[in-house]
PDB file of C-alpha atoms in Angstrom:
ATOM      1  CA  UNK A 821     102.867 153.227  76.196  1.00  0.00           C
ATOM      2  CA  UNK A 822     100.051 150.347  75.600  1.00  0.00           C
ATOM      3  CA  UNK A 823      99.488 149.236  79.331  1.00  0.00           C
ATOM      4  CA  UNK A 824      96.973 146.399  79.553  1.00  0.00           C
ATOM      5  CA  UNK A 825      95.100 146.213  83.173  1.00  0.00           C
ATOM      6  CA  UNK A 826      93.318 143.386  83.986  1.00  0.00           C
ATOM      7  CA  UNK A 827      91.579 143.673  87.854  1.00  0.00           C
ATOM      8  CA  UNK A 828      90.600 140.692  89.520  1.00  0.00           C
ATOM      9  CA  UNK A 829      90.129 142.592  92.625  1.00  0.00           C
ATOM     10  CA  UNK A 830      87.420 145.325  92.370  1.00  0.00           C
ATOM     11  CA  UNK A 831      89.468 147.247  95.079  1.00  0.00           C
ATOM     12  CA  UNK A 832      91.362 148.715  92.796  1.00  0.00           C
ATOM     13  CA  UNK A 833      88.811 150.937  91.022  1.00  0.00           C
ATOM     14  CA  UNK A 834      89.213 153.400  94.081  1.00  0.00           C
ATOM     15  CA  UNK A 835      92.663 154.584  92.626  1.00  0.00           C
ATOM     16  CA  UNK A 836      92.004 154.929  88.951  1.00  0.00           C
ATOM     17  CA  UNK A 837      94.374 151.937  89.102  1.00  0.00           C
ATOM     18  CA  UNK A 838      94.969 152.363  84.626  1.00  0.00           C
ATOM     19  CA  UNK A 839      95.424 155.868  85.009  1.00  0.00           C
ATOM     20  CA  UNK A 840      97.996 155.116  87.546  1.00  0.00           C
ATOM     21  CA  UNK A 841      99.646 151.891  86.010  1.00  0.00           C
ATOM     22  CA  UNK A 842     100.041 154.406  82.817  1.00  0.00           C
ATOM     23  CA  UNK A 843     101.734 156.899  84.308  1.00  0.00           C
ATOM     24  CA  UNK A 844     103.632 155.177  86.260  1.00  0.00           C
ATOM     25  CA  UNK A 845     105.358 152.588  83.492  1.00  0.00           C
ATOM     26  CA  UNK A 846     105.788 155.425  81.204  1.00  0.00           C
ATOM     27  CA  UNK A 847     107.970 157.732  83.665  1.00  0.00           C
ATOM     28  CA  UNK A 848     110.077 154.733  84.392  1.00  0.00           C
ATOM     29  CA  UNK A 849     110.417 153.882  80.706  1.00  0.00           C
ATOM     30  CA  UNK A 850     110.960 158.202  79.718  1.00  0.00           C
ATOM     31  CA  UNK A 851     113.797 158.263  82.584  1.00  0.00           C
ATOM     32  CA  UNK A 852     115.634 155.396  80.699  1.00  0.00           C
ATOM     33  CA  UNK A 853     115.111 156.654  76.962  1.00  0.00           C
ATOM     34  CA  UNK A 854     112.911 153.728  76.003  1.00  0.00           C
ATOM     35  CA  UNK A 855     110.043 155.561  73.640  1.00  0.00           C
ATOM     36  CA  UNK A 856     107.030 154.648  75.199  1.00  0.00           C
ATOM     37  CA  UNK A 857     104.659 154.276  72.187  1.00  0.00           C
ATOM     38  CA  UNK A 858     107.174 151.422  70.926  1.00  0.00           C
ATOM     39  CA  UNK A 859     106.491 149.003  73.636  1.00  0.00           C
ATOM     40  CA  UNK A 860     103.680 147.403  76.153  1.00  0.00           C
ATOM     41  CA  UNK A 861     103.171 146.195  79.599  1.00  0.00           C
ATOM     42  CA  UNK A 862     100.728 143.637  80.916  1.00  0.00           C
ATOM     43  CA  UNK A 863      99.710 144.150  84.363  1.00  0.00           C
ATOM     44  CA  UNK A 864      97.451 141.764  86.810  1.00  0.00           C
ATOM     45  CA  UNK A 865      95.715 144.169  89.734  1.00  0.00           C
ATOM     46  CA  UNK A 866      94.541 141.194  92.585  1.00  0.00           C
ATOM     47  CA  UNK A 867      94.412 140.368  95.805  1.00  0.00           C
ATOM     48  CA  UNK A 868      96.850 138.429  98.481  1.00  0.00           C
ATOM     49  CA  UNK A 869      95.448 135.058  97.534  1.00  0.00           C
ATOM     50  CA  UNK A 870      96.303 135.251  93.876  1.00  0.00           C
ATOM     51  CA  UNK A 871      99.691 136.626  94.259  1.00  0.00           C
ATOM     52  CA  UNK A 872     100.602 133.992  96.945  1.00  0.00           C
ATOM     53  CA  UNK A 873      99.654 131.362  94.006  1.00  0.00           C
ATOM     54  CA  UNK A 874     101.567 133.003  91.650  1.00  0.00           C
ATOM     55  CA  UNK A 875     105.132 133.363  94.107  1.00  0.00           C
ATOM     56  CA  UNK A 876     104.656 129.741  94.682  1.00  0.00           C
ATOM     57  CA  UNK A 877     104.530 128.152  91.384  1.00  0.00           C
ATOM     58  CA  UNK A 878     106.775 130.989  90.074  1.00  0.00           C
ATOM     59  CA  UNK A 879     109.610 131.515  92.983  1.00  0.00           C
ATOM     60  CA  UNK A 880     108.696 128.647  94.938  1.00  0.00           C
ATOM     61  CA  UNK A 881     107.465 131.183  97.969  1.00  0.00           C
ATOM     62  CA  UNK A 882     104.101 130.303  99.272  1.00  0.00           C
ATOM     63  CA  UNK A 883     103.317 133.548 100.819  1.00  0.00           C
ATOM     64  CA  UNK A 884     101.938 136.852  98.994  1.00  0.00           C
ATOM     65  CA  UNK A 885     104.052 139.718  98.129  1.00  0.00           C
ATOM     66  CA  UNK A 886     103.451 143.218  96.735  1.00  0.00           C
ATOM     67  CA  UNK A 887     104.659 142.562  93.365  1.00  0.00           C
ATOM     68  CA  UNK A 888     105.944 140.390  91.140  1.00  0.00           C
ATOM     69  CA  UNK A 889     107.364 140.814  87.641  1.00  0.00           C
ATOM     70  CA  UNK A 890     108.062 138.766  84.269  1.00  0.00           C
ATOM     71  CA  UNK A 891     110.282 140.188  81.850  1.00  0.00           C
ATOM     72  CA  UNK A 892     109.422 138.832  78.173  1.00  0.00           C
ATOM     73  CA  UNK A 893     113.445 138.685  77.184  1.00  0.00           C
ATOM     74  CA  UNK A 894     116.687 138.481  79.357  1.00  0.00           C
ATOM     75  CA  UNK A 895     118.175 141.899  79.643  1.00  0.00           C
ATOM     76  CA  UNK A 896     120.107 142.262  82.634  1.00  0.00           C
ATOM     77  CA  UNK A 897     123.463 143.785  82.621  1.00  0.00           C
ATOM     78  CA  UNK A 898     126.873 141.032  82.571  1.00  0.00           C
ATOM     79  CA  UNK A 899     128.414 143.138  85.373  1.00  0.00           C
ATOM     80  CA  UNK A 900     126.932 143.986  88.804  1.00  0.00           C
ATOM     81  CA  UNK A 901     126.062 147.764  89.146  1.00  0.00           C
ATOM     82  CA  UNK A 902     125.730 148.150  85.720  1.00  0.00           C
ATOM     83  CA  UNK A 903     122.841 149.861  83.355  1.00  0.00           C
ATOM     84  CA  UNK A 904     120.992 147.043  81.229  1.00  0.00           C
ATOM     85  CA  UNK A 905     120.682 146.984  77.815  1.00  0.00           C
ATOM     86  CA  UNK A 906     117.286 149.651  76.899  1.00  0.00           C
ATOM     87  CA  UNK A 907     115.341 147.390  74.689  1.00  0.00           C
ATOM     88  CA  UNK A 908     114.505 148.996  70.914  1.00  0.00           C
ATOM     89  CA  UNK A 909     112.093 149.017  68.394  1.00  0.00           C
ATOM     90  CA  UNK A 910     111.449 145.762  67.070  1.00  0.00           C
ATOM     91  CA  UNK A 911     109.626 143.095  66.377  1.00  0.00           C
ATOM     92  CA  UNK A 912     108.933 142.229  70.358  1.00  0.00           C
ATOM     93  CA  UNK A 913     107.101 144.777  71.815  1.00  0.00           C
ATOM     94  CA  UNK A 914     105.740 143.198  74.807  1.00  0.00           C
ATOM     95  CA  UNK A 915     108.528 144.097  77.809  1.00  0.00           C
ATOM     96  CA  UNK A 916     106.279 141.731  79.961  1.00  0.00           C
ATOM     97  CA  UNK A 917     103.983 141.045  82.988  1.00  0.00           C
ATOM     98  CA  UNK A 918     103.448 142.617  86.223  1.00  0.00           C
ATOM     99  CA  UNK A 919     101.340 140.903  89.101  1.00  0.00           C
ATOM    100  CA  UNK A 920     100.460 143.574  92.188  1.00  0.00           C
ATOM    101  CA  UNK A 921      98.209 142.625  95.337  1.00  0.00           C
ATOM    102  CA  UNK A 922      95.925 145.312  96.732  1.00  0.00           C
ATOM    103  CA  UNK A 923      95.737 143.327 100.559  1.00  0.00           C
ATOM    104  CA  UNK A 924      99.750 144.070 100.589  1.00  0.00           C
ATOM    105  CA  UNK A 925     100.112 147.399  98.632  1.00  0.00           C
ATOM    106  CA  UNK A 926      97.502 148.999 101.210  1.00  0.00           C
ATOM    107  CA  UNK A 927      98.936 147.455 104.751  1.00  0.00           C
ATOM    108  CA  UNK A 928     102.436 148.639 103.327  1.00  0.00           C
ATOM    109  CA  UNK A 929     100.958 152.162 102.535  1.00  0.00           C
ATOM    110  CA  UNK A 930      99.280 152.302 106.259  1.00  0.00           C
ATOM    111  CA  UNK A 931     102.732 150.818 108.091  1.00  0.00           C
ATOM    112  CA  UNK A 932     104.664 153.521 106.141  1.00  0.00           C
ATOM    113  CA  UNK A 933     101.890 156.513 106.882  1.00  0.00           C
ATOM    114  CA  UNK A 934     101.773 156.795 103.295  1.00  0.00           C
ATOM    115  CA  UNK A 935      99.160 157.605 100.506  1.00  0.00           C
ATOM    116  CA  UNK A 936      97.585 153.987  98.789  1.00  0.00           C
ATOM    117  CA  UNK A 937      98.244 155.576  95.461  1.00  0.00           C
ATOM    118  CA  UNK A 938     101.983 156.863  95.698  1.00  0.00           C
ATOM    119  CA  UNK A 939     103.158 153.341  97.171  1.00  0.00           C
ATOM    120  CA  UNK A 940     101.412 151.868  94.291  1.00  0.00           C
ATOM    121  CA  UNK A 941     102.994 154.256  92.011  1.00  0.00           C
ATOM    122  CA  UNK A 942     106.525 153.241  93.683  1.00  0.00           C
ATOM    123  CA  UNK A 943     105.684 149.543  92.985  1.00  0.00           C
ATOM    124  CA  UNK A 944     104.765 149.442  89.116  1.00  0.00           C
ATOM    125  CA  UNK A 945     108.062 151.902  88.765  1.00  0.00           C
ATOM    126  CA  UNK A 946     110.186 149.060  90.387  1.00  0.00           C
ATOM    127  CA  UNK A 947     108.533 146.188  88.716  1.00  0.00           C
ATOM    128  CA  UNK A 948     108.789 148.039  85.464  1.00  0.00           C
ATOM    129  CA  UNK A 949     111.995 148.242  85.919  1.00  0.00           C
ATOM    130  CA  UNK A 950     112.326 144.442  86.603  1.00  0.00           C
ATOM    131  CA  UNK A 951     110.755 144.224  83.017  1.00  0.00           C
ATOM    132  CA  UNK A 952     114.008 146.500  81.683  1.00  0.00           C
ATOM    133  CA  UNK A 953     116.374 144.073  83.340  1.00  0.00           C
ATOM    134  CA  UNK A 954     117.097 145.999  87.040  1.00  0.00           C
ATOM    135  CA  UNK A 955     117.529 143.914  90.143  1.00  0.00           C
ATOM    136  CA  UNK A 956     118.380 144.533  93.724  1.00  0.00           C
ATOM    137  CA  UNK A 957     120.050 140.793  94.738  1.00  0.00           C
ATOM    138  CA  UNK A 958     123.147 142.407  95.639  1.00  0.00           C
ATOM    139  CA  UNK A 959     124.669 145.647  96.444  1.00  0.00           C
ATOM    140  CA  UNK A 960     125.448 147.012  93.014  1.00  0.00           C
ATOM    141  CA  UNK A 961     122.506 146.355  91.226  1.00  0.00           C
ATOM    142  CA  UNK A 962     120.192 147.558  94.397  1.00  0.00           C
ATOM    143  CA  UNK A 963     122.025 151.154  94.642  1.00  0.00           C
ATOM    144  CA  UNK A 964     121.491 151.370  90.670  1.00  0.00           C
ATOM    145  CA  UNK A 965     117.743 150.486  90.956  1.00  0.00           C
ATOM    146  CA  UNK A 966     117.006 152.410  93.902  1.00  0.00           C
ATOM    147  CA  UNK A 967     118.669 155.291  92.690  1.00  0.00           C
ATOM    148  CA  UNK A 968     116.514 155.001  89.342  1.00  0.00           C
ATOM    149  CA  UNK A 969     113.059 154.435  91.596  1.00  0.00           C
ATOM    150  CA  UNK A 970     114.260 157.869  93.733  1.00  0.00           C
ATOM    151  CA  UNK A 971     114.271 159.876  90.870  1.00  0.00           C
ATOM    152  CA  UNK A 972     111.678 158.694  88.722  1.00  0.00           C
ATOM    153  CA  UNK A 973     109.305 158.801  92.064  1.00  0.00           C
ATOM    154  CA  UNK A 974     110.788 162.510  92.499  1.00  0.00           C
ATOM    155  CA  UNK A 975     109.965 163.955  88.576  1.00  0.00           C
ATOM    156  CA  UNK A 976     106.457 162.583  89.623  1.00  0.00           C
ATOM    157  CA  UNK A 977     106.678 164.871  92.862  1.00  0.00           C
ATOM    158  CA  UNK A 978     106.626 161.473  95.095  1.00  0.00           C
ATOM    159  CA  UNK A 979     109.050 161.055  98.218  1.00  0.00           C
ATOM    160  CA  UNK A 980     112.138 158.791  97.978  1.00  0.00           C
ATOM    161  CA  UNK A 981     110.473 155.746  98.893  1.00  0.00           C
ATOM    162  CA  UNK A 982     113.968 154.770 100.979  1.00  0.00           C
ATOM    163  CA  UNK A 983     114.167 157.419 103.184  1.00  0.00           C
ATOM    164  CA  UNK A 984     113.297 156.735 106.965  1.00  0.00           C
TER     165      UNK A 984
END
């Protein structure tokens, strides 16, 4: 898979944050059956300040977040609980953008006693996913996309990111 890193916040370097964003997006995208060298990801590494910017003029939020995705097509499923359609080869290879702010990533990781670099891992799989059409706004779709994170977190030999 082509990811394309951009860091505004030099922060990041600490975690090999491409390395990362690679691996990441590409076990997401092998779990599903999507052929990684067919498609690309954009993703912005930055800080609370920039992320709060972009919630508010995208989801009218003014407050930061950990991440925040924008798929390049609609591909979410008609029917709650169900799997969206994979994207294929085409013509459109960009699946889309991901935004991720270090100032929230690392007080998450510290409240949940967790390593900087696995919660950061757990965040590009679920806003990957975002980019294949997964969303958690009610109960059907949030089982289905947790599910998806817990094993794709677990072939990468990370914890299930749900469990207390």
């Amino acid at each position: 898979m082509s990811v394309d890193v951009i860091i505004e916040d030099t922060r990041w370097a600490g975690l090999d944050f491409e390395t990362l964003a690679e691996v990441a997006s590409d076990a997401a995208l092998t779990h599903l059956g999507v052929e990684t060298s067919e498609f690309e990801v954009s993703i912005l590494a930055c800080d609370d300040a920039r992320i709060a910017v972009l919630n508010q003029d995208f989801r009218a939020k003014p407050a930061p977040t950990n991440v925040l995705s924008w798929p390049s097509d609609e591909r979410a499923a008609e029917t709650e609980g169900d799997m969206p359609d994979m994207p294929t080869e085409g013509p459109d290879s960009e699946l889309g953008d991901i935004a991720i702010a270090y100032d929230t990533c690392a007080r998450e990781a510290a409240e949940q006693n967790k390593p900087l670099a696995d919660h950061v891992t757990h965040l590009i799989v679920h806003g990957t996913l975002h980019l294949l059409g997964f969303d958690h706004e009610n109960e059907p779709d949030a089982a289905l996309m947790e599910g998806l994170e817990t094993e794709i977190l677990g072939n990468l030999g990370l914890a299930d990111p749900y469990r207390e």
